[in-house]
Structure formats: C-alpha cells, structure tokens
mmCIF file of C-alpha atoms and ligand atoms in Angstrom:
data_model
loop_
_atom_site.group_PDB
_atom_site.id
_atom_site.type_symbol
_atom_site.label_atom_id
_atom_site.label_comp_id
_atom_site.label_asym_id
_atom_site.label_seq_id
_atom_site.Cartn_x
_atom_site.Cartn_y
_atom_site.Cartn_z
ATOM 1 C CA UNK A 1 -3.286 1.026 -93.067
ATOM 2 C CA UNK A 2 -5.519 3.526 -91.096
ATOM 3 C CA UNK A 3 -4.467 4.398 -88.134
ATOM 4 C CA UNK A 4 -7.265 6.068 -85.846
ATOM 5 C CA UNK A 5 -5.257 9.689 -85.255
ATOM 6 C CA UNK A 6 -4.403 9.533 -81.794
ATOM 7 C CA UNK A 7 -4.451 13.501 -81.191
ATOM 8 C CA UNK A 8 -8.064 14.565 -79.776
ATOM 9 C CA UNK A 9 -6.166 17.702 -79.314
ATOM 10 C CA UNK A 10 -6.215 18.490 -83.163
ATOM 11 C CA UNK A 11 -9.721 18.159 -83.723
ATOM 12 C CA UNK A 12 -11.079 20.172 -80.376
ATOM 13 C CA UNK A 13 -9.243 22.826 -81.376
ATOM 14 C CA UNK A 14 -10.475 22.892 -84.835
ATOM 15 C CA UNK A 15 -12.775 25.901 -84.344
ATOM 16 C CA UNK A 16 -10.010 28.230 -83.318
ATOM 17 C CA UNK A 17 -7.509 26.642 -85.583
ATOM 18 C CA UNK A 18 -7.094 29.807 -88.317
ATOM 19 C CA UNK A 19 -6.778 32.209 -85.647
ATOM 20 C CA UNK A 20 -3.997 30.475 -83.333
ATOM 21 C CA UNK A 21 -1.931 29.142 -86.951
ATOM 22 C CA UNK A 22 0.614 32.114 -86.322
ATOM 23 C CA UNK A 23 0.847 31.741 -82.360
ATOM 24 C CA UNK A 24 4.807 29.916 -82.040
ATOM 25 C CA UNK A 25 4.573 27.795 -78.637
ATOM 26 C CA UNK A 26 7.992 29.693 -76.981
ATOM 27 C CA UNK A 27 9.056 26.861 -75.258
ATOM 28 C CA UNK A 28 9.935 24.313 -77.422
ATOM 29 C CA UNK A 29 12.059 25.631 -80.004
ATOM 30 C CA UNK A 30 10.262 23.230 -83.425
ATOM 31 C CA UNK A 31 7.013 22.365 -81.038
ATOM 32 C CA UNK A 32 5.265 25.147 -82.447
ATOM 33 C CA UNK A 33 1.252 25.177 -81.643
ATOM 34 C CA UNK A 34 0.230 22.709 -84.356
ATOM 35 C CA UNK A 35 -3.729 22.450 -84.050
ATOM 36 C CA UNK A 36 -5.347 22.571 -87.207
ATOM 37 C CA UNK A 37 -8.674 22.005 -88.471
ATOM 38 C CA UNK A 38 -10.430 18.836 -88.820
ATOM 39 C CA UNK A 39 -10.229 18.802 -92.823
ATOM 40 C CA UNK A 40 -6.159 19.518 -92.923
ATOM 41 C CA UNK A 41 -6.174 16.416 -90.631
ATOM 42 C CA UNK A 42 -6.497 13.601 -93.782
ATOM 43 C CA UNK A 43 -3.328 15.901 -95.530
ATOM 44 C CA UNK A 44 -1.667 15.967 -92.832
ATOM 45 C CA UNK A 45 -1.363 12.754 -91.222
ATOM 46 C CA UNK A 46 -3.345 10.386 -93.351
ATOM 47 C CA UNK A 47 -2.429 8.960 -97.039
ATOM 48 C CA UNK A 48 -3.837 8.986 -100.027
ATOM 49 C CA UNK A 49 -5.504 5.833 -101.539
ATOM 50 C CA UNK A 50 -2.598 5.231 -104.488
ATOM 51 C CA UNK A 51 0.261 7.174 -103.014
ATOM 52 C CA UNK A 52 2.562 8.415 -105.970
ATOM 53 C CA UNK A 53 6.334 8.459 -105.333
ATOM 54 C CA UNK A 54 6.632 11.733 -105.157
ATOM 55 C CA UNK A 55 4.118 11.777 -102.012
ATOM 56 C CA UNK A 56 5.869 9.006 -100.203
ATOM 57 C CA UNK A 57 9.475 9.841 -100.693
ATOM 58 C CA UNK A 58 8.215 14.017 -98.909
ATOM 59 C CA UNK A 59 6.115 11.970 -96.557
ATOM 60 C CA UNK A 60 9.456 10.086 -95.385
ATOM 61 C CA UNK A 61 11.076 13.292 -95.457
ATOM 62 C CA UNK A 62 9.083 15.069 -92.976
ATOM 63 C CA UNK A 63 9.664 11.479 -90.995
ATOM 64 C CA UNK A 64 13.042 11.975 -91.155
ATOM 65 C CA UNK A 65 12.541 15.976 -89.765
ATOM 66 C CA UNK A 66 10.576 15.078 -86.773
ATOM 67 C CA UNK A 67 8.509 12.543 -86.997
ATOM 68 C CA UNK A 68 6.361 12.723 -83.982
ATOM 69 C CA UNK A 69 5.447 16.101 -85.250
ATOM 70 C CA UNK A 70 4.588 14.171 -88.956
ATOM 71 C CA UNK A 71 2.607 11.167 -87.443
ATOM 72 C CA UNK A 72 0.778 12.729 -84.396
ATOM 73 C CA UNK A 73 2.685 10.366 -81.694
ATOM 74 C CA UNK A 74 3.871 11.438 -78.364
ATOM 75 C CA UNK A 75 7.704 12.129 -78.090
ATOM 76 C CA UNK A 76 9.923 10.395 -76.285
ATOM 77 C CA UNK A 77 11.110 12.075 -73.059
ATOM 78 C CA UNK A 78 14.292 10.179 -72.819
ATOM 79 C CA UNK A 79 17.649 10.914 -74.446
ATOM 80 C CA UNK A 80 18.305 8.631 -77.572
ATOM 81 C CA UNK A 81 20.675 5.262 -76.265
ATOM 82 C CA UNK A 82 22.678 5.850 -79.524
ATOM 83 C CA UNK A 83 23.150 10.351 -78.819
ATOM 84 C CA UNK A 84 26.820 10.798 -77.859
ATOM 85 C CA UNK A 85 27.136 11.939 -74.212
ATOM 86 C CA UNK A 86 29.343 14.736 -74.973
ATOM 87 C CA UNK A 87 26.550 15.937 -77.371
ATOM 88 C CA UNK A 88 25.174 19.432 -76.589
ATOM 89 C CA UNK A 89 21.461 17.720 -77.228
ATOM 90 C CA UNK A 90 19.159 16.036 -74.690
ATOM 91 C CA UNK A 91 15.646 14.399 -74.551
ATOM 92 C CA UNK A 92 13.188 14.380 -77.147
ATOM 93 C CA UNK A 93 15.270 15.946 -79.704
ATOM 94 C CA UNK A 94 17.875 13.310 -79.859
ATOM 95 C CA UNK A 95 15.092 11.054 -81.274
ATOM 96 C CA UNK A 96 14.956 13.354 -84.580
ATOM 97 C CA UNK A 97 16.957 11.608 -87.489
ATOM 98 C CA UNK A 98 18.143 14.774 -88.580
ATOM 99 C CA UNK A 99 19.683 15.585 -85.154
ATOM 100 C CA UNK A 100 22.677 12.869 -85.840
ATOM 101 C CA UNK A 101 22.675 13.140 -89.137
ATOM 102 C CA UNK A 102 21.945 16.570 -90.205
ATOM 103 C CA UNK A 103 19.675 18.574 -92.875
ATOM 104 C CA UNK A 104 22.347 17.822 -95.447
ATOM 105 C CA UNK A 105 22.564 14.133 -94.625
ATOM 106 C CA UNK A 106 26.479 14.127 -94.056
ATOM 107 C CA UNK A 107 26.284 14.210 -90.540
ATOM 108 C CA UNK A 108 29.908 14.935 -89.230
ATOM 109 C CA UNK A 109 30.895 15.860 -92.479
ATOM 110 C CA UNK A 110 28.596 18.329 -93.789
ATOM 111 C CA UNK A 111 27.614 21.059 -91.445
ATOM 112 C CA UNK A 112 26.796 19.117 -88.069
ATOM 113 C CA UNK A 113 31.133 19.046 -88.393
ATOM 114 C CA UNK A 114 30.768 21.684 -85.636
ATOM 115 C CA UNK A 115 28.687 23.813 -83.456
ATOM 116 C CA UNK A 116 25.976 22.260 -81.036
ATOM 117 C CA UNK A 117 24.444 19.854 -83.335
ATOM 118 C CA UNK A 118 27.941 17.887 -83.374
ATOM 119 C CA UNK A 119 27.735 14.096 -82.480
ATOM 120 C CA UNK A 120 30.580 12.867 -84.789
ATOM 121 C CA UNK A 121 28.220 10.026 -86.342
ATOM 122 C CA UNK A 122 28.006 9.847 -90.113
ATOM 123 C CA UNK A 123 25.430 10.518 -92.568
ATOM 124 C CA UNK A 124 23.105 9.022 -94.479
ATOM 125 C CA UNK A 125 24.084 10.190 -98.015
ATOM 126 C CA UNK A 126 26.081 6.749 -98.351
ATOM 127 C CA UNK A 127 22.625 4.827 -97.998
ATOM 128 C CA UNK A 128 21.611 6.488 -101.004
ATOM 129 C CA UNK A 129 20.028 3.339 -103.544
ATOM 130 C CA UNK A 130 20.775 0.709 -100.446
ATOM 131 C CA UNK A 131 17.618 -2.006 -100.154
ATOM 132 C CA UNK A 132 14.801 -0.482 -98.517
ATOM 133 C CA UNK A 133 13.890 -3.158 -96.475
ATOM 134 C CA UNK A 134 17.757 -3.492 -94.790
ATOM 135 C CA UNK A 135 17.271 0.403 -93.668
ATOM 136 C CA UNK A 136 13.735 -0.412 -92.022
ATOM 137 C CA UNK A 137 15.635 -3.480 -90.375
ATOM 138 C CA UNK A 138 18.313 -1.300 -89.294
ATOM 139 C CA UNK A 139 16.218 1.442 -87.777
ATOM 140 C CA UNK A 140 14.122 -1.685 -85.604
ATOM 141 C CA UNK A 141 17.833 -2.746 -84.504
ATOM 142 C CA UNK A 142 19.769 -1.766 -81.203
ATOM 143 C CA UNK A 143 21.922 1.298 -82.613
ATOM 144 C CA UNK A 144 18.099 2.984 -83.635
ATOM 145 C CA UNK A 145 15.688 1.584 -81.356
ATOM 146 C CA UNK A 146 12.479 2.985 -83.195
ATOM 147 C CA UNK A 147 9.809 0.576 -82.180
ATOM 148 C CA UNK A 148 6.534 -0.086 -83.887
ATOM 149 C CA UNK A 149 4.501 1.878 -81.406
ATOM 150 C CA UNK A 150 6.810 5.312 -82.357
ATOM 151 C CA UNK A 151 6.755 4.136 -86.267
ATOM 152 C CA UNK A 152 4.982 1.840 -87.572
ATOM 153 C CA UNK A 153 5.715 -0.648 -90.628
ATOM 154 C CA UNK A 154 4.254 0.932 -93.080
ATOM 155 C CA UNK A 155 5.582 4.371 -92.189
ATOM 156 C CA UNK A 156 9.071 2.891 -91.921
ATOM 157 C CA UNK A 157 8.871 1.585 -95.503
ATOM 158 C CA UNK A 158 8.226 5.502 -96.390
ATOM 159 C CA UNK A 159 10.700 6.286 -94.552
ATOM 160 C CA UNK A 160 13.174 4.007 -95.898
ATOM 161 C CA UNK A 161 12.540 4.925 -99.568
ATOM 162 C CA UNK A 162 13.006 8.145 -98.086
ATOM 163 C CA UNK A 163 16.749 7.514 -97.285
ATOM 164 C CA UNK A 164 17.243 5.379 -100.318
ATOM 165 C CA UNK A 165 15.510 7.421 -103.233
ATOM 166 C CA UNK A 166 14.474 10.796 -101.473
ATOM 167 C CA UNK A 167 17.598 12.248 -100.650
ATOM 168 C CA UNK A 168 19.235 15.376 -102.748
ATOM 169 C CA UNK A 169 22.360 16.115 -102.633
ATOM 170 C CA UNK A 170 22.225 19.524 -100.855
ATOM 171 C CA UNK A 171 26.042 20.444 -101.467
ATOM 172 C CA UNK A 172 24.791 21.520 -104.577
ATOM 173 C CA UNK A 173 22.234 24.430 -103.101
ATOM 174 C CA UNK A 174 23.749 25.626 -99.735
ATOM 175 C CA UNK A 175 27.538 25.897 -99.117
ATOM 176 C CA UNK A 176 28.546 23.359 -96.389
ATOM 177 C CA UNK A 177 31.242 25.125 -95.305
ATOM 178 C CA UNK A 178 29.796 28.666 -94.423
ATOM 179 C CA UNK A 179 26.472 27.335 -94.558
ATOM 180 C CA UNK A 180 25.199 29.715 -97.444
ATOM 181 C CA UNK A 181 22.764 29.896 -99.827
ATOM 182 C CA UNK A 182 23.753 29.145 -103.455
ATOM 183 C CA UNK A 183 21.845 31.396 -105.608
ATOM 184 C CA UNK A 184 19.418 29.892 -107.339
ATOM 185 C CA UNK A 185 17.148 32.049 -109.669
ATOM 186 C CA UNK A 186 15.568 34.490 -108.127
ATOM 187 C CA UNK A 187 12.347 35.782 -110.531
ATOM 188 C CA UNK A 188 11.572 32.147 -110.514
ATOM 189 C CA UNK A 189 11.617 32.145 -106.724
ATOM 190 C CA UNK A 190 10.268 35.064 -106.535
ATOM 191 C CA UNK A 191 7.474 33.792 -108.974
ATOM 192 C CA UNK A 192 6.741 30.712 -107.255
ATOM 193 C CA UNK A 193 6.776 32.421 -103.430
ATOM 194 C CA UNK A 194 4.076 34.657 -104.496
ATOM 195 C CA UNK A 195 1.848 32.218 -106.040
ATOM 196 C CA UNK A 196 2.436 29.445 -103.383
ATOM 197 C CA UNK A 197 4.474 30.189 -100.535
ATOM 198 C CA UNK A 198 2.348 33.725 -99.796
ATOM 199 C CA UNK A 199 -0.985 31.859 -99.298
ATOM 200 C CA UNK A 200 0.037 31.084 -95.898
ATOM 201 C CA UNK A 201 3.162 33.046 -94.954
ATOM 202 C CA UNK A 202 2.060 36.399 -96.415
ATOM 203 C CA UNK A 203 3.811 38.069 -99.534
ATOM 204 C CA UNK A 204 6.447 39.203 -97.579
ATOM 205 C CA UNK A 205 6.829 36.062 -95.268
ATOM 206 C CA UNK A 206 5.868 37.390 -92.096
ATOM 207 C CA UNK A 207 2.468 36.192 -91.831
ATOM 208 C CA UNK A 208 3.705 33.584 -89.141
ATOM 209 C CA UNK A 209 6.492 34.164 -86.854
ATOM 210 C CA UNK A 210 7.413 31.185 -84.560
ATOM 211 C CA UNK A 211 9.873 32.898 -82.841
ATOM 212 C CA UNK A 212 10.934 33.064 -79.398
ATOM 213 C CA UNK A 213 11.913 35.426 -76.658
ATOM 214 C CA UNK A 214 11.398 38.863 -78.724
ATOM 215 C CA UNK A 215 13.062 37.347 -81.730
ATOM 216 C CA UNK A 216 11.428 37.049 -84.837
ATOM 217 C CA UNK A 217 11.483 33.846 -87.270
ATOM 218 C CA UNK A 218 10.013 34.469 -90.568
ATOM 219 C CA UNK A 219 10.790 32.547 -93.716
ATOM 220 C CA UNK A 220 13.081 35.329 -94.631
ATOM 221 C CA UNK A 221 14.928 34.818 -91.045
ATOM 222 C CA UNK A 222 15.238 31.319 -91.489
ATOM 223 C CA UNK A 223 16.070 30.855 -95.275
ATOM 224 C CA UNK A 224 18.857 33.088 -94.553
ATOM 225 C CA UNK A 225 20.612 31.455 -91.753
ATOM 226 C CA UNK A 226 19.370 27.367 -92.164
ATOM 227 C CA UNK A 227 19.083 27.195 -96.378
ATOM 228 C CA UNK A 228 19.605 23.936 -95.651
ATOM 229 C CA UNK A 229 17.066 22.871 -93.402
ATOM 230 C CA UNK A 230 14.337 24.744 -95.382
ATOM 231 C CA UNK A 231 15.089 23.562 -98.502
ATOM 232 C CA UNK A 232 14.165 20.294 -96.299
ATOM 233 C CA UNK A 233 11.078 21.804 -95.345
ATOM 234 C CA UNK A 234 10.135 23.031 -99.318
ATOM 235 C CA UNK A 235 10.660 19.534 -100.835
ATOM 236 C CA UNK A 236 9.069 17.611 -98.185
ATOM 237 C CA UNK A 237 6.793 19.672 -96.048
ATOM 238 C CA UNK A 238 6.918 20.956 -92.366
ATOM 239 C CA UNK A 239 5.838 17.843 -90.050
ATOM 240 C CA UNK A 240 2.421 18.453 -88.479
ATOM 241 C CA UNK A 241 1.065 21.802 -90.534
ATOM 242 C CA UNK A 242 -0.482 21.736 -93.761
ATOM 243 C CA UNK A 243 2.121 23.271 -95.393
ATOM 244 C CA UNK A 244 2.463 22.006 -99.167
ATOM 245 C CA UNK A 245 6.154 20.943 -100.712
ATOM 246 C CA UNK A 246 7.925 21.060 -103.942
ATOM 247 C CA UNK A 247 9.048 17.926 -104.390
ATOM 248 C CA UNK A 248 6.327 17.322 -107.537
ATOM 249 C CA UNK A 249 8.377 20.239 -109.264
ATOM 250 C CA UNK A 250 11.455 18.954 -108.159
ATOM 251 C CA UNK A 251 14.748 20.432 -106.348
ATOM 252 C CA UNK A 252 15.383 23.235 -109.008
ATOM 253 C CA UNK A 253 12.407 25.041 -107.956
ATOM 254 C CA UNK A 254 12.320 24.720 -104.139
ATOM 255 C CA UNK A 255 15.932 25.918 -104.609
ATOM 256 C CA UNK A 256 14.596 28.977 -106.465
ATOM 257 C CA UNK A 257 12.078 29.039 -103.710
ATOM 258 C CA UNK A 258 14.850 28.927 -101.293
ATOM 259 C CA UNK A 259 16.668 31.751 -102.553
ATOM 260 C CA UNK A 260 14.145 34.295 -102.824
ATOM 261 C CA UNK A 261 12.575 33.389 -99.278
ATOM 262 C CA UNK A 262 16.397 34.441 -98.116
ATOM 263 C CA UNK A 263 15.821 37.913 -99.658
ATOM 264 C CA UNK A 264 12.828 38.513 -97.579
ATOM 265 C CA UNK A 265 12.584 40.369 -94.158
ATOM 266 C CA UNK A 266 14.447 38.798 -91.315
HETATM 267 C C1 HEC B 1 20.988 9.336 -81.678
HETATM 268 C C2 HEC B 1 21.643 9.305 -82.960
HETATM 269 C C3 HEC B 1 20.914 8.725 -84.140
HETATM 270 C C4 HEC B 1 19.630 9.011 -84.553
HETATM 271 C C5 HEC B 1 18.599 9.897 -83.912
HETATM 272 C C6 HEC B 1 19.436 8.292 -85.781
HETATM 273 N N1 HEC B 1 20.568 7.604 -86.113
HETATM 274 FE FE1 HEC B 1 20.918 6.618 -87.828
HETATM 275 N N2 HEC B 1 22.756 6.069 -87.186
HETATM 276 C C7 HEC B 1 23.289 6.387 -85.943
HETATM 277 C C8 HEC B 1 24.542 5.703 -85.774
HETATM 278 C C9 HEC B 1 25.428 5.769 -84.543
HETATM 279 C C10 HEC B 1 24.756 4.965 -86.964
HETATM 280 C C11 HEC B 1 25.939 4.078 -87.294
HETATM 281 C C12 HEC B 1 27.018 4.959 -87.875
HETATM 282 C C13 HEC B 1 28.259 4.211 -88.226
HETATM 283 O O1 HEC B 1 28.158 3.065 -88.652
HETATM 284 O O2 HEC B 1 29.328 4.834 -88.107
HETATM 285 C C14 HEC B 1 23.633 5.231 -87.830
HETATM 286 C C15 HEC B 1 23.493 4.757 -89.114
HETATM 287 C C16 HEC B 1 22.407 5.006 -89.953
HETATM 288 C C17 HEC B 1 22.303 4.578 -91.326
HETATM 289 C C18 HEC B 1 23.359 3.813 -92.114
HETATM 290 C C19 HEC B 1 24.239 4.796 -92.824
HETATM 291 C C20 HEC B 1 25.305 4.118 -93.653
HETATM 292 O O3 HEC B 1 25.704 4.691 -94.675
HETATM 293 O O4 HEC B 1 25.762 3.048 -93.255
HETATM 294 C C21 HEC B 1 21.087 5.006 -91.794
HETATM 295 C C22 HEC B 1 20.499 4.792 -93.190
HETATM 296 C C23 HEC B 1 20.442 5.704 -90.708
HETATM 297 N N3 HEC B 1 21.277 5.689 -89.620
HETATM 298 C C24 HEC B 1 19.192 6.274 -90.803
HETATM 299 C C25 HEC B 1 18.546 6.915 -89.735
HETATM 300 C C26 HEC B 1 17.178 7.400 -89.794
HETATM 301 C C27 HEC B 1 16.269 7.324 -91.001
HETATM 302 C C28 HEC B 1 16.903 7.911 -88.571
HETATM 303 C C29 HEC B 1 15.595 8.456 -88.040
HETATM 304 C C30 HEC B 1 14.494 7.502 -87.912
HETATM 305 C C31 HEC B 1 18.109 7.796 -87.778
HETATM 306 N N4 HEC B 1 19.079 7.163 -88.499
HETATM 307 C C32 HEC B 1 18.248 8.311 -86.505
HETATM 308 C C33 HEC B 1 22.739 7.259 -85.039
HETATM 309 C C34 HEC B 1 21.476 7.818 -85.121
HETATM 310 C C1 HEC B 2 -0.923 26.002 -96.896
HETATM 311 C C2 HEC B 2 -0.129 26.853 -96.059
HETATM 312 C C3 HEC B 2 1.363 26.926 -96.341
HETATM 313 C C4 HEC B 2 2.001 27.109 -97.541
HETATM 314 C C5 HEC B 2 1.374 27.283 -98.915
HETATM 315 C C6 HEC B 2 3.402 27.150 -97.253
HETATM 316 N N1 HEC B 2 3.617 27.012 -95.913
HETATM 317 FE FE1 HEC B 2 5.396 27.090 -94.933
HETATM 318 N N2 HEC B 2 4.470 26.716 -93.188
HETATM 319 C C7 HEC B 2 3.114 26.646 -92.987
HETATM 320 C C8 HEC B 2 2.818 26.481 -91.585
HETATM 321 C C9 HEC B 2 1.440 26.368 -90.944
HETATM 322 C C10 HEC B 2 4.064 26.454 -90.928
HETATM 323 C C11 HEC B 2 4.333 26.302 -89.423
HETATM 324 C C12 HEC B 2 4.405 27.649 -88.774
HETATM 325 C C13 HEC B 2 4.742 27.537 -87.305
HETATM 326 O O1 HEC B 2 5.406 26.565 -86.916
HETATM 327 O O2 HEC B 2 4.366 28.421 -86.545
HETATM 328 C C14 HEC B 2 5.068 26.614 -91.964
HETATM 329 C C15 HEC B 2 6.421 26.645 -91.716
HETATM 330 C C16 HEC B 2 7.374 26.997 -92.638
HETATM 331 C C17 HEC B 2 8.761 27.178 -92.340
HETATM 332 C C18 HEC B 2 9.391 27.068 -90.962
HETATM 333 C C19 HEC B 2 9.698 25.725 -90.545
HETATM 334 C C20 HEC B 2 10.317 25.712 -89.164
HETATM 335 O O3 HEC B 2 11.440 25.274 -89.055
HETATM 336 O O4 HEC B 2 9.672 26.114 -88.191
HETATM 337 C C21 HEC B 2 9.368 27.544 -93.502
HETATM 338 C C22 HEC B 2 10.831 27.867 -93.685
HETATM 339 C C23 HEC B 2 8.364 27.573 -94.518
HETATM 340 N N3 HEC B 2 7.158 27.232 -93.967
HETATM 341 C C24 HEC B 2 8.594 27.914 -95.848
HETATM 342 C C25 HEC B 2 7.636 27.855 -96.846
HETATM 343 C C26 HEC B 2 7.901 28.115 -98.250
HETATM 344 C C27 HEC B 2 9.231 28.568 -98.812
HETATM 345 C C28 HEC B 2 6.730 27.886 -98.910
HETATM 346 C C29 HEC B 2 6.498 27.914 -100.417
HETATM 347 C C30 HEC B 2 7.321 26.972 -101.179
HETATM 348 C C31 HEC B 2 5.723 27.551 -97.922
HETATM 349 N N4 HEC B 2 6.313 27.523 -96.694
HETATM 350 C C32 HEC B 2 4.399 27.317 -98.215
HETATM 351 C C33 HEC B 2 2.155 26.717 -93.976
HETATM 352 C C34 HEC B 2 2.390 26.880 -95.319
#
C-alpha cells in the first residue's frame, strides 16, 4: 500500500535539508531534527516494489526502535496503558517497543534488569519463530493497544516478521551484564566505517553530534556506552534519517562496525 506521507514538514524543508542534517533538536532526547530532502523521502518511509527479506525484517526493526520516527506519524502524548507506574518513563516514549523490552530483546532480563529503563516485563527473544500473524494480533489486543491509525496492517506484518525472524541474539556482541562491547574485528570495522559509515558521520564520526546540553554524542560516544542499541541502529537503520544498515551483510559485520565506531572520539 501507499500511504500519502503525512509530514508536509519533510518536504518544505527540503531546501535546507543538508545544512540542518547535523543540528540535534535538544529537547527531545531521540527527536532529533529529522527533515530531509524530498528524494530520501521514498528510502525513508516508502517501500520498494518487491521488498526482499532482508529490507522488511530492518524495516520492522526500525518499527520496533521508534516507530513514529520510521513511519512519519504523530506520537502519542499519553503514557502507554500497559508502562508500569513505578517506571521512571512517561509519555511518548512508553509507546517505543524497545522501551519495555529493551535493545537486546530480554527486557527484565537482559540489561533493562536495572537502571531507568526498568519495567520488569519480559522480552521478546522467546517470540523468536512464533506465527507472524498471532504477534500482529497480539500487538492490536488490550496489553499493546497499537491501532491501525499509529500502524497500519501492512506495517504490522513487517513488524511481526521483525520479532519472529529479525531478531539476533545480541548476548553474543555486547556483554549484558556490564553492558560492553565484545570485540569484534576491528580492521574489518575499521574497513567498513570508512567506506560506509564516514559518508555521513565523517571519518572520525563527528560529523553529526545530536547531543544535548554541552555534551557531545558522536558515534564514537554512543558505540561506547549503548553497543547494544547501535548495533540496533547498524542492522536496521535509524528511524526517520536516511541512514543505510547492515543487515544485507549480516550481524558479523555491523558487529565489526560496532566495535571500531567504539574506538572513535567520544
Ligand atoms: C508499555 C510496555 C510495552 C510496550 C511499549 C510494548 N510491549 Fe510488548 N508486551 C508488554 C507486556 C506487558 C507483555 C506481556 C508480558 C508477559 O506476558 O509477561 C508483552 C508481550 C509481548 C510479546 C510476547 C512475548 C512472549 O514471548 O510471549 C511480544 C512479541 C511483544 N510484546 C512485542 C511488542 C512489540 C513488537 C512492541 C512494539 C510495537 C511492543 N511489544 C511494545 C508490554 C509492552
Ligand atoms: C547516508 C548517511 C548515513 C550513513 C552512511 C550512516 N549513517 Fe548513521 N546516521 C545518519 C543520520 C542522518 C543520523 C541521525 C543523526 C541525528 O539524529 O542527528 C544517524 C544516526 C546514527 C547513530 C545515532 C543514533 C541515535 O541513537 O541517535 C549511530 C550510532 C549511527 N548513525 C551509526 C552509523 C554507523 C556505524 C554507520 C555505518 C555502518 C552509519 N551510521 C552510516 C546517517 C548515516
């Protein structure tokens, strides 16, 4: 289906797109300033005519990551019905999958266990292989209450095979525990940053900086202290930018990826 892109916002702005990329919006922590040009708009919130696999399962991921951000919607101002009061989370936020069950899909037992992303609900690494269509049922029910309107059918279905087939098992690249990196190889990360990765976020990854408050957040910055949640963002994608992903190359390379963007300047 083609949706009409709801965003005017996007394509007003295209002019001025290139030169406000690297602007970070302070206020919203992940609501960066996401206005792009008029030709990135197809790649990043349209779909190709025969989607491969590999394209759904990283569009699903970036669903999963925020996916108001990954299919131009407004987000929801309320607090999720299903967020745990005692949660340190509130409003739009709460509506992210990842928020209850985390960037390593384990939820309250991988590293969402503590800190101020705790809710105590469980992952989704034991819907790994389940039937597509019961997860897209499940996320229409009461406990999920995503309606049509936030994601649509078709979207769901991506999102679903998502869950089911697009999951890695991230235990195997980042330490859940301490939360750190395992090394992966870095001259093929180093190889593949500087050929790919660079385009956009410079060869030492400071070309953007969506940092807040005086602090900077480079890829080096945030490699180093969420491997987990960019190794998200290399196999699937960063919602609402054309960034590329990895997931073509598979998880051995965005982990190399991974590691060497940790090496870089925080
Ligand atoms: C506000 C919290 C919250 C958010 C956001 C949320 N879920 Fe859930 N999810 C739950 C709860 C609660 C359960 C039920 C857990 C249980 O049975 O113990 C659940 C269960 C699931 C399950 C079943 C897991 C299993 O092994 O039985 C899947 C799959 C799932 N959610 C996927 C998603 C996806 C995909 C999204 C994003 C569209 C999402 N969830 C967003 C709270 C949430
Ligand atoms: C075509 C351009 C492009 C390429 C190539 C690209 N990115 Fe990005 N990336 C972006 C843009 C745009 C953003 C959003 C920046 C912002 O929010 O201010 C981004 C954001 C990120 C983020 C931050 C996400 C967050 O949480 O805010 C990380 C980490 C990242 N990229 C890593 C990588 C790595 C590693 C590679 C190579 C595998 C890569 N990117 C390749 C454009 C690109």
């Amino acid at each position: 289906m083609k949706r009409a892109f709801q965003s005017v916002k996007y394509l007003c702005l295209a002019g001025i797109a290139a030169g406000l990329a690297g602007q970070a919006n302070a206020e919203h922590g992940d609501l960066h300033d996401y206005a792009h040009s008029e030709e990135a708009q197809e790649y990043i919130h349209g779909d190709p005519e025969q989607p491969t696999d590999t394209w759904t399962l990283s569009a699903g991921g970036r669903i999963y990551d925020n996916w108001w951000n990954a299919l131009d919607r407004e987000p929801p101002e309320t607090t999720h019905p299903s967020y745990p009061a005692a949660g340190a989370q509130s409003g739009s936020t709460t509506w992210r999958c990842k928020e209850c069950h985390g960037w390593d899909y384990r939820g309250a037992e991988g590293i969402y266990s503590s800190g101020s992303h705790y809710t105590g609900i469980k992952g989704i690494y034991g819907a790994i292989g389940a039937n597509e269509s019961a997860i897209a049922e499940l996320l229409r029910g009461p406990d999920h209450a995503y309606t049509e309107d936030m994601i649509d059918d078709e979207e769901m279905a991506r999102l679903a095979a998502f869950v089911s087939r697009g999951q890695i098992d991230m235990s195997r690249y980042v330490n859940l525990e301490t939360r750190e990196i395992r090394w992966g190889d870095l001259n093929r990360g180093r190889a593949i940053f500087q050929s790919v990765c660079a385009a956009c976020h410079g060869f030492d990854g400071r070309a953007y900086d969506w940092g807040d408050d005086g602090e900077h957040a480079y890829v080096g910055t945030e490699a180093a202290a969420a491997p987990d949640e960019v190794m998200g963002k290399i196999m699937n994608g960063h919602p609402g930018v054309a960034m590329i992903n990895l997931r073509a190359f598979g998880p051995e390379a965005a982990h190399d990826a991974l590691s060497y963007s940790a090496t870089l300047p925080q």
